[in-house]
Amino acid sequence: MKSFAPVLVVVGVIVALWYAAAVGMNAQWERDQAARAGSEIGWAEIVPKAMHQERPVLPAPHQVVAEFWKLTWGEEVAGRRGIVQSGSLSNRGLVLHAWVTLSATMLGFVIGSGFGILLAVGIVHNRAMDASVMPWAIASQTIPIVAIAPMIIVVLNSVGVAGLVPKAIIAAYLSFFPVVVGMVKGLRSPDGMQLDLLRTYNASAAQGLWKLRLPASMPYLFASLKVGVAASFVGTIVAELPLGGAGLGTRLLAGSYYGQTIQIWATLVVASLLAAGMVGVVGLVQSRVLARMGMAA
Amino acid sequence: MPDTVIEAKGVGLTFQTGDGPVHALKGVDLVIEKGDFVSFIGPSGCGKTTFLRCMAALETPTEGSLTVNGMSAEAARQARAYGYVFQAAGLYPWRTIGGNIRLPLEIMGFSKQEQAERVERVLELVDLKGFGKKYPWQLSGGMQQRASIARALAFDADILLMDEPFGALDEIVRDHLNEQLLALWARTEKTIAFVTHSIPEAVYLSTKIVVMSPRPGRIADVIESPLPRERPLDIRDSPEFIAVAHRVRDGLRAGHSYDD
């Protein structure tokens, strides 16, 4: 219980600040409404009204929670198009969109980390790759993803690749980089003595990789994977913006087109829960793997 | 006439550095016979570790000739002619003690069954029976170093190269390990080259003591020990022991190693 108290205090402070900010930001609209009606209103009236607007500048927390509930549980269980009544996820609810984004993120993450690990192995074992690959990898990350994502999608569409894969490729584009950087560092982490030891056994480079470099790089790998999975998620959402169809990115864009701020915030809540969940899963796998390897983290 | 295991003729090694060449070794002549226990002693920078690394083909001499088991050091390394024990145990933290000892066996392609047999055998040899399933962090420093010796013994190389293996341990543990090392040497009949900077350790262990001096690294004296092969710890109080230790100290002094 002791450790819960500070967490609750911080959450309480954030919620209080949020309410204060919501009232402050939404107050002007209430004043404008009153002025248009030829009257004036005081704070006593503004405060409750500012917390229950239909299209607030900043929705109050309870509005976001209600919308989140409506678009997940409410939509799927009670809604006509929900999974209970129609047998498939509603395209108006957030569960379907979250699933679409999640699946593209996972695919992109797998492609990106796999590619990143391969690149890192190449960089560590090949002098030419060591000198030539890193600058390109860094350059690739300096290009704004919002600029390059639509182009990748257009190019892939023109060669007949559509749907999940283009999004996953953009997700991979963002997630390979932290994995490359972390894995190069990890694969080079064994010291001179450990490498000399393998030389005294006349071990091959492949044996050195499997028996020494890869196991030694595991803590580095997991640190990078946590960054990589979050980057992959951002990449997927950015890739969904120009695509249309389903996905959290599409929902965010639609929400901002139609001024549905509450819906945007509810979508953001889903997005952050997903991201936290994925990082959490990587962390769980990390502690399992490292514990099994006798390297409790 | 015993077999010659290691033969160095005029071995020299010069490192090219930014501040000009550094002569790590110069004109080293030495013969190590089968079954010898040879200690290399001298101050830091005298090239004793460098010479050991040359024997292991971890460094390549720039002058002279060095043969191990009648072939070049490089060929001997490829033939896995020696086991090498480093200053630190250097056990892989993600492998158990047994797993660490199995490492060279896996690399050299021993069968699973033979791996298990050999791990058991060398664990017993270094008095770590029953510790095979423990992880390195569960063992003391001395036990870890013994495990690393077991790892070097596991594939039955005839030569054991040891680079200050007990340097980081306290004196009580070190005495104990010295005694065990002698017993192990008697049982396995290996040829051992042992780098140290402890005079009592060198005299207690060796059949031959090579005193080295720095700048450039060279051999100042080679002492054939008159002590018997059977050595209880209290032999260190005997007049013969003290006489040898004295000669080692003289050799170190003659190498001007105490000038600075």
XYZ file of C-alpha atoms in Angstrom:
557
model
C 0.000 0.000 0.000
C 2.842 2.373 0.777
C 4.020 2.420 -2.810
C 0.499 3.153 -4.073
C 0.159 6.419 -2.167
C 2.699 8.451 -4.190
C 1.283 7.099 -7.447
C -2.240 8.087 -6.444
C -1.082 11.541 -5.383
C 0.585 12.122 -8.765
C -2.496 10.890 -10.642
C -4.707 13.118 -8.482
C -2.560 16.152 -9.194
C -2.609 15.465 -12.936
C -6.394 15.045 -12.988
C -6.858 18.240 -10.978
C -4.579 20.170 -13.328
C -6.442 18.690 -16.284
C -9.806 19.859 -14.936
C -8.401 23.307 -14.253
C -6.958 23.516 -17.744
C -10.196 22.248 -19.306
C -12.253 24.888 -17.512
C -9.734 27.620 -18.394
C -9.574 26.706 -22.071
C -13.269 26.101 -22.568
C -14.425 29.204 -20.659
C -14.012 31.583 -23.602
C -16.565 29.685 -25.674
C -19.146 29.923 -22.893
C -18.494 33.676 -22.583
C -18.865 34.101 -26.345
C -22.148 32.209 -26.259
C -23.421 34.377 -23.442
C -22.320 37.575 -25.209
C -24.135 36.484 -28.366
C -27.280 35.977 -26.305
C -26.804 39.455 -24.893
C -26.065 38.381 -21.335
C -23.043 37.874 -19.093
C -22.162 34.821 -17.076
C -19.972 34.416 -14.030
C -17.541 31.620 -13.116
C -20.195 29.842 -11.072
C -22.049 29.099 -14.295
C -19.009 28.750 -16.537
C -17.311 25.980 -14.541
C -20.022 23.278 -14.800
C -20.801 24.212 -18.414
C -17.124 24.176 -19.449
C -16.859 20.613 -18.213
C -19.723 19.337 -20.298
C -19.300 20.892 -23.734
C -19.991 18.868 -26.808
C -16.888 20.032 -28.671
C -14.546 21.407 -26.038
C -11.068 22.742 -26.775
C -9.882 20.394 -24.058
C -12.317 17.704 -22.900
C -12.558 17.067 -19.181
C -11.242 13.682 -17.959
C -14.680 12.254 -17.228
C -15.806 13.081 -20.773
C -12.796 11.213 -22.192
C -13.435 8.226 -19.944
C -17.122 8.151 -20.893
C -16.284 8.359 -24.605
C -13.640 5.659 -24.226
C -16.181 3.393 -22.541
C -18.844 4.164 -25.138
C -16.518 3.436 -28.056
C -15.183 0.186 -26.615
C -17.521 -1.703 -24.288
C -20.681 0.167 -25.231
C -20.134 -0.148 -28.967
C -19.208 -3.825 -28.921
C -21.666 -5.149 -26.338
C -24.736 -2.945 -26.785
C -24.249 -1.502 -30.261
C -26.043 -2.861 -33.338
C -22.719 -3.283 -35.174
C -20.846 -4.596 -32.154
C -19.407 -8.057 -31.834
C -22.262 -9.299 -29.637
C -25.016 -8.528 -32.112
C -23.265 -8.669 -35.480
C -20.514 -11.158 -34.781
C -17.753 -8.788 -35.941
C -16.032 -5.777 -34.418
C -17.768 -2.465 -35.026
C -16.006 -0.068 -37.381
C -17.323 2.785 -35.256
C -15.719 1.449 -32.084
C -12.073 1.721 -31.153
C -11.387 -1.989 -30.671
C -11.310 -2.711 -34.407
C -9.101 0.287 -35.104
C -6.803 -0.576 -32.246
C -6.490 -4.138 -33.566
C -5.682 -2.929 -37.095
C -2.992 -0.604 -35.788
C -1.649 -3.195 -33.394
C -1.271 -5.869 -36.067
C 0.582 -3.501 -38.411
C 2.765 -2.404 -35.495
C 3.649 -5.961 -34.559
C 4.489 -6.943 -38.131
C 6.562 -3.786 -38.566
C 8.291 -4.366 -35.259
C 9.235 -7.916 -36.192
C 10.521 -6.847 -39.625
C 12.326 -3.820 -38.177
C 14.031 -5.601 -35.300
C 14.965 -8.580 -37.464
C 16.475 -6.248 -40.053
C 18.180 -4.236 -37.310
C 19.770 -7.325 -35.763
C 20.994 -8.537 -39.172
C 22.460 -5.119 -39.963
C 24.200 -5.007 -36.577
C 25.705 -8.474 -37.110
C 26.944 -7.321 -40.521
C 28.377 -4.106 -39.106
C 30.260 -5.940 -36.370
C 31.678 -8.622 -38.683
C 32.368 -6.696 -41.845
C 34.693 -3.724 -42.030
C 33.113 -2.354 -45.193
C 29.637 -2.491 -43.664
C 30.968 -0.935 -40.478
C 32.226 2.066 -42.437
C 29.317 2.387 -44.838
C 26.020 1.363 -43.230
C 25.838 3.576 -40.149
C 25.806 6.940 -41.975
C 22.898 5.713 -44.115
C 21.026 4.409 -41.116
C 21.437 7.766 -39.383
C 20.463 9.663 -42.552
C 17.324 7.531 -42.843
C 16.206 8.732 -39.423
C 16.789 12.422 -40.165
C 14.074 12.417 -42.840
C 10.747 13.414 -41.258
C 8.573 10.326 -41.281
C 5.444 12.338 -42.162
C 7.209 13.396 -45.353
C 8.381 9.993 -46.463
C 5.452 7.840 -45.301
C 2.976 8.908 -48.023
C 5.644 8.383 -50.694
C 6.436 4.876 -49.507
C 2.743 4.060 -49.495
C 2.231 5.457 -53.010
C 5.267 3.598 -54.361
C 4.204 0.325 -52.756
C 0.632 0.761 -53.949
C 1.842 1.225 -57.514
C 3.607 -2.153 -57.356
C 0.470 -3.723 -55.960
C 1.356 -3.896 -52.262
C -1.469 -2.528 -50.160
C -3.168 -3.061 -46.823
C -1.139 -4.087 -43.805
C 2.297 -4.335 -45.405
C 2.962 -0.686 -46.359
C 2.096 0.408 -42.822
C 4.303 -2.310 -41.385
C 7.189 -1.207 -43.591
C 6.956 2.345 -42.301
C 6.782 0.998 -38.767
C 9.876 -1.102 -39.519
C 11.584 1.964 -41.000
C 11.340 3.690 -37.622
C 11.998 0.692 -35.389
C 15.121 -0.801 -37.002
C 17.316 2.121 -36.025
C 17.325 1.825 -32.216
C 17.840 -1.926 -32.638
C 20.872 -1.427 -34.907
C 22.461 1.064 -32.528
C 21.780 -1.055 -29.440
C 22.837 -4.334 -31.019
C 26.110 -2.963 -32.437
C 26.940 -1.796 -28.940
C 25.792 -5.110 -27.467
C 27.648 -7.321 -29.938
C 30.810 -5.324 -29.224
C 30.345 -5.499 -25.462
C 32.554 -8.606 -24.855
C 35.994 -7.407 -23.741
C 39.373 -8.273 -25.209
C 39.928 -11.105 -22.752
C 36.700 -12.867 -23.700
C 37.555 -12.550 -27.385
C 41.106 -13.801 -26.717
C 39.664 -16.794 -24.890
C 37.747 -17.795 -28.019
C 40.917 -17.324 -30.065
C 42.728 -19.780 -27.826
C 39.990 -22.298 -28.720
C 40.466 -21.429 -32.400
C 36.728 -20.695 -32.548
C 35.189 -19.539 -35.820
C 33.520 -16.152 -36.212
C 30.118 -17.866 -36.281
C 30.864 -19.648 -32.997
C 31.966 -16.348 -31.507
C 28.689 -14.802 -32.602
C 26.443 -17.562 -31.234
C 28.303 -18.386 -28.060
C 29.631 -15.010 -26.984
C 28.432 -11.938 -28.865
C 24.711 -12.695 -29.094
C 24.223 -13.791 -25.467
C 26.313 -10.833 -24.289
C 24.147 -8.440 -26.301
C 20.812 -9.524 -24.794
C 20.463 -6.714 -22.217
C 21.260 -4.189 -24.950
C 18.816 -5.838 -27.324
C 15.903 -5.564 -24.933
C 16.630 -1.930 -24.127
C 16.532 -1.202 -27.867
C 13.433 -3.311 -28.429
C 11.517 -1.185 -25.932
C 12.408 1.953 -27.879
C 11.827 0.104 -31.149
C 8.313 -1.084 -30.345
C 7.249 2.433 -29.380
C 8.809 3.828 -32.576
C 7.072 1.137 -34.581
C 3.734 2.182 -33.109
C 4.304 5.847 -33.958
C 5.285 4.827 -37.477
C 2.099 2.840 -37.959
C -0.110 5.699 -36.800
C 1.685 8.156 -39.067
C 1.346 5.703 -41.954
C -2.402 5.452 -41.330
C -2.954 9.200 -41.606
C -2.908 9.344 -45.414
C -4.311 5.845 -45.902
C -7.911 5.963 -44.809
C -9.645 2.714 -43.989
C -9.281 1.454 -40.461
C -6.719 2.220 -37.801
C -6.132 4.600 -34.896
C -4.278 7.049 -37.161
C -7.273 7.275 -39.471
C -9.547 7.810 -36.485
C -7.330 10.604 -35.159
C -7.363 12.348 -38.532
C -11.145 11.951 -38.904
C -11.639 13.285 -35.387
C -9.631 16.402 -36.139
C -11.451 16.946 -39.478
C -14.802 17.012 -37.736
C -13.682 18.736 -34.549
C -14.487 15.664 -32.427
C -12.043 16.491 -29.678
C -13.510 14.045 -27.195
C -13.177 11.248 -29.725
C -9.560 12.247 -30.446
C -8.737 12.100 -26.761
C -10.454 8.761 -26.317
C -8.416 7.463 -29.261
C -5.247 8.838 -27.684
C -6.091 6.989 -24.489
C -6.404 3.738 -26.441
C -3.131 4.471 -28.231
C -1.236 5.116 -25.030
C -2.674 2.014 -23.369
C -1.577 -0.061 -26.374
C 1.914 1.453 -26.375
C 2.329 0.939 -22.640
C 1.062 -2.629 -23.031
C 3.570 -3.437 -25.777
C 6.516 -1.950 -23.898
C 5.294 -3.880 -20.869
C 5.240 -7.141 -22.809
C 8.794 -6.551 -24.061
C 9.832 -5.840 -20.474
C 8.192 -9.070 -19.319
C 9.951 -11.106 -22.006
C 13.191 -9.371 -21.023
C 12.973 -10.310 -17.370
C 12.024 -13.896 -18.293
C 14.879 -14.303 -20.771
C 17.505 -12.661 -18.573
C 16.368 -14.676 -15.555
C 16.673 -17.857 -17.589
C 20.153 -16.778 -18.641
C 21.119 -16.257 -15.011
C 21.444 -12.509 -15.559
C 18.620 -11.179 -13.437
C 18.026 -7.622 -14.598
C 66.645 -36.409 -23.296
C 63.179 -35.025 -22.536
C 60.967 -33.651 -25.301
C 61.148 -29.958 -26.010
C 57.692 -28.392 -25.890
C 58.440 -24.717 -26.365
C 61.563 -23.310 -27.926
C 62.241 -19.595 -28.324
C 65.277 -18.311 -30.232
C 65.969 -14.604 -30.243
C 62.308 -13.747 -29.882
C 61.575 -10.034 -30.017
C 58.391 -8.019 -30.265
C 58.212 -4.332 -31.070
C 54.951 -2.430 -30.949
C 54.688 0.598 -33.212
C 52.992 3.350 -31.243
C 52.388 7.047 -31.751
C 55.405 7.809 -29.522
C 57.715 5.587 -31.557
C 58.497 1.878 -31.271
C 58.154 0.104 -27.923
C 60.396 -2.925 -27.418
C 58.170 -5.245 -25.410
C 60.544 -8.201 -25.849
C 64.116 -8.484 -27.060
C 66.385 -11.456 -27.633
C 64.453 -14.018 -25.594
C 65.999 -17.516 -25.722
C 64.258 -20.224 -23.759
C 63.554 -23.936 -23.855
C 60.653 -25.500 -21.967
C 60.703 -29.280 -21.630
C 57.724 -31.551 -21.332
C 56.421 -31.669 -17.770
C 58.176 -28.479 -16.708
C 56.521 -25.940 -14.467
C 58.037 -22.649 -15.607
C 57.310 -19.378 -13.848
C 57.919 -15.985 -15.403
C 58.558 -13.299 -12.837
C 59.427 -9.648 -13.130
C 58.072 -6.153 -12.602
C 55.254 -4.680 -14.669
C 56.278 -3.991 -18.230
C 58.985 -6.680 -18.340
C 57.139 -8.523 -21.100
C 56.264 -11.674 -19.160
C 52.605 -11.568 -20.160
C 53.579 -10.552 -23.692
C 55.831 -13.587 -23.981
C 53.054 -15.849 -22.724
C 50.715 -14.316 -25.303
C 53.351 -14.979 -27.986
C 53.383 -18.664 -27.006
C 49.604 -18.640 -27.287
C 49.807 -16.881 -30.681
C 47.689 -14.053 -29.318
C 50.646 -11.814 -30.246
C 53.059 -12.385 -33.101
C 56.784 -11.844 -32.457
C 58.450 -9.441 -34.853
C 61.848 -11.165 -34.589
C 63.265 -14.592 -33.893
C 61.600 -17.979 -33.980
C 59.143 -19.533 -31.537
C 57.972 -23.112 -31.804
C 55.306 -24.863 -29.740
C 55.150 -28.659 -29.960
C 57.578 -28.434 -32.871
C 55.325 -26.194 -34.959
C 54.776 -22.468 -35.197
C 52.801 -20.906 -32.353
C 49.984 -20.063 -34.768
C 49.747 -23.659 -35.979
C 49.797 -24.837 -32.361
C 46.927 -22.504 -31.542
C 44.930 -23.856 -34.460
C 45.723 -27.378 -33.256
C 44.411 -26.348 -29.811
C 47.683 -27.308 -28.197
C 47.226 -25.298 -25.011
C 44.713 -24.155 -22.442
C 44.973 -20.528 -21.371
C 44.013 -19.138 -17.974
C 43.604 -15.367 -17.810
C 44.078 -12.931 -14.926
C 40.317 -12.784 -14.396
C 38.179 -15.903 -14.475
C 36.128 -14.447 -17.336
C 33.306 -16.949 -16.946
C 30.210 -16.213 -19.031
C 27.576 -14.970 -16.579
C 24.778 -16.546 -18.644
C 26.262 -20.040 -18.418
C 26.458 -22.248 -15.372
C 29.869 -23.411 -14.189
C 29.301 -26.654 -16.097
C 28.161 -24.666 -19.125
C 31.296 -22.556 -18.993
C 33.531 -25.614 -18.883
C 31.524 -27.067 -21.767
C 32.177 -23.967 -23.904
C 35.520 -25.096 -25.398
C 34.148 -28.637 -25.767
C 31.157 -27.363 -27.759
C 33.423 -25.267 -29.941
C 35.746 -28.208 -30.558
C 32.841 -30.490 -31.411
C 32.943 -33.097 -28.654
C 29.883 -35.328 -28.406
C 27.245 -34.466 -25.801
C 28.082 -37.526 -23.766
C 31.800 -36.850 -23.808
C 31.161 -33.214 -22.869
C 29.262 -34.310 -19.780
C 31.964 -36.823 -18.795
C 34.761 -34.308 -19.204
C 32.934 -31.601 -17.274
C 32.475 -34.014 -14.365
C 36.110 -35.088 -14.506
C 37.660 -31.604 -14.514
C 35.232 -30.327 -11.878
C 36.550 -33.046 -9.634
C 40.110 -32.209 -10.618
C 39.747 -28.610 -9.367
C 37.719 -29.675 -6.338
C 34.433 -28.153 -7.522
C 32.410 -31.344 -7.672
C 28.702 -30.568 -7.336
C 29.028 -26.941 -8.421
C 28.326 -27.603 -12.112
C 24.793 -26.231 -11.986
C 25.673 -23.040 -10.113
C 26.048 -19.706 -11.840
C 29.381 -17.849 -11.603
C 27.989 -15.107 -9.351
C 27.097 -17.766 -6.790
C 30.788 -18.683 -6.371
C 33.652 -16.897 -4.608
C 36.511 -15.382 -6.587
C 38.808 -18.309 -5.837
C 36.193 -20.839 -6.907
C 35.567 -18.902 -10.108
C 39.277 -18.958 -10.901
C 39.336 -22.715 -10.260
C 36.399 -23.092 -12.638
C 38.351 -21.179 -15.266
C 41.290 -23.578 -14.755
C 38.891 -26.482 -15.180
C 37.706 -24.866 -18.414
C 41.312 -24.715 -19.662
C 41.866 -28.375 -18.687
C 38.652 -29.729 -20.175
C 39.929 -30.400 -23.677
C 43.133 -32.094 -22.532
C 45.733 -29.838 -24.058
C 49.241 -30.820 -22.912
C 50.256 -27.236 -22.235
C 48.702 -24.903 -19.684
C 49.486 -21.196 -20.035
C 48.540 -19.185 -16.957
C 48.684 -15.407 -16.798
C 48.730 -14.309 -13.144
C 45.713 -16.492 -12.449
C 45.781 -15.867 -8.696
C 46.856 -12.210 -8.831
C 43.473 -10.866 -7.788
C 42.999 -13.252 -4.847
C 43.949 -12.815 -1.219
C 46.992 -14.590 0.167
C 45.168 -17.319 2.084
C 43.157 -18.375 -0.958
C 46.256 -18.045 -3.085
C 48.282 -20.417 -0.860
C 45.485 -22.928 -1.024
C 45.188 -22.698 -4.802
C 48.975 -22.953 -5.216
C 48.916 -26.221 -3.304
C 46.023 -27.496 -5.393
C 47.721 -26.429 -8.601
C 50.827 -28.443 -7.704
C 48.684 -31.503 -6.969
C 46.878 -31.038 -10.244
C 50.151 -30.669 -12.139
C 51.438 -33.878 -10.549
C 48.264 -35.742 -11.531
C 47.952 -34.480 -15.087
C 51.670 -34.185 -16.011
C 51.010 -31.040 -18.015
C 53.620 -28.544 -19.072
C 52.786 -25.283 -17.330
C 53.960 -21.744 -18.067
C 52.939 -19.450 -15.246
C 53.234 -15.664 -15.070
C 53.382 -14.081 -11.625
C 54.890 -11.181 -9.758
C 55.040 -12.967 -6.434
C 58.473 -14.348 -5.566
C 57.216 -16.990 -3.046
C 54.588 -18.163 -5.530
C 57.170 -18.533 -8.304
C 59.654 -20.389 -6.090
C 57.027 -22.624 -4.512
C 55.493 -23.742 -7.789
C 58.256 -23.936 -10.340
C 60.836 -26.357 -11.607
C 62.283 -23.453 -13.561
C 62.065 -19.750 -12.781
C 62.570 -17.195 -15.532
C 63.425 -13.774 -14.118
C 62.673 -10.964 -16.537
C 63.513 -7.284 -16.606
C 61.956 -4.359 -18.458
C 62.881 -1.844 -21.167
C 63.332 -3.817 -23.304
C 61.643 -6.931 -21.915
C 64.321 -9.614 -21.678
C 65.410 -12.596 -19.621
C 67.716 -11.633 -16.727
C 68.182 -15.079 -15.194
C 66.924 -18.641 -15.532
C 66.957 -20.647 -12.306
C 66.559 -24.434 -12.234
C 64.902 -25.133 -8.906
C 66.689 -27.635 -6.649
C 63.474 -28.285 -4.704
C 61.869 -31.729 -4.977
C 58.654 -32.100 -6.992
C 56.769 -33.091 -3.857
C 56.296 -29.800 -1.992
C 54.335 -29.311 1.206
C 53.506 -25.671 2.028
C 56.102 -25.532 4.838
C 58.905 -26.145 2.375
C 58.816 -22.382 2.155
C 60.682 -22.170 5.444
C 63.503 -24.440 4.274
C 66.987 -23.023 3.556
C 66.851 -24.273 -0.065
C 63.627 -22.355 -0.667
C 65.053 -19.201 0.874
C 68.215 -19.519 -1.194
C 66.236 -19.769 -4.443
C 64.024 -16.843 -3.428
C 67.156 -14.869 -2.692
C 68.570 -15.602 -6.122
C 65.316 -14.535 -7.753
C 65.439 -11.272 -5.818
C 69.046 -10.754 -6.910
C 68.045 -11.389 -10.496
C 65.288 -8.824 -10.282
C 67.697 -6.318 -8.769
C 70.341 -6.991 -11.428
C 67.712 -6.183 -14.042
C 67.614 -2.656 -12.566
C 63.947 -3.183 -12.016
C 64.045 -1.384 -8.682
C 65.731 1.737 -10.087
C 62.515 3.611 -10.490
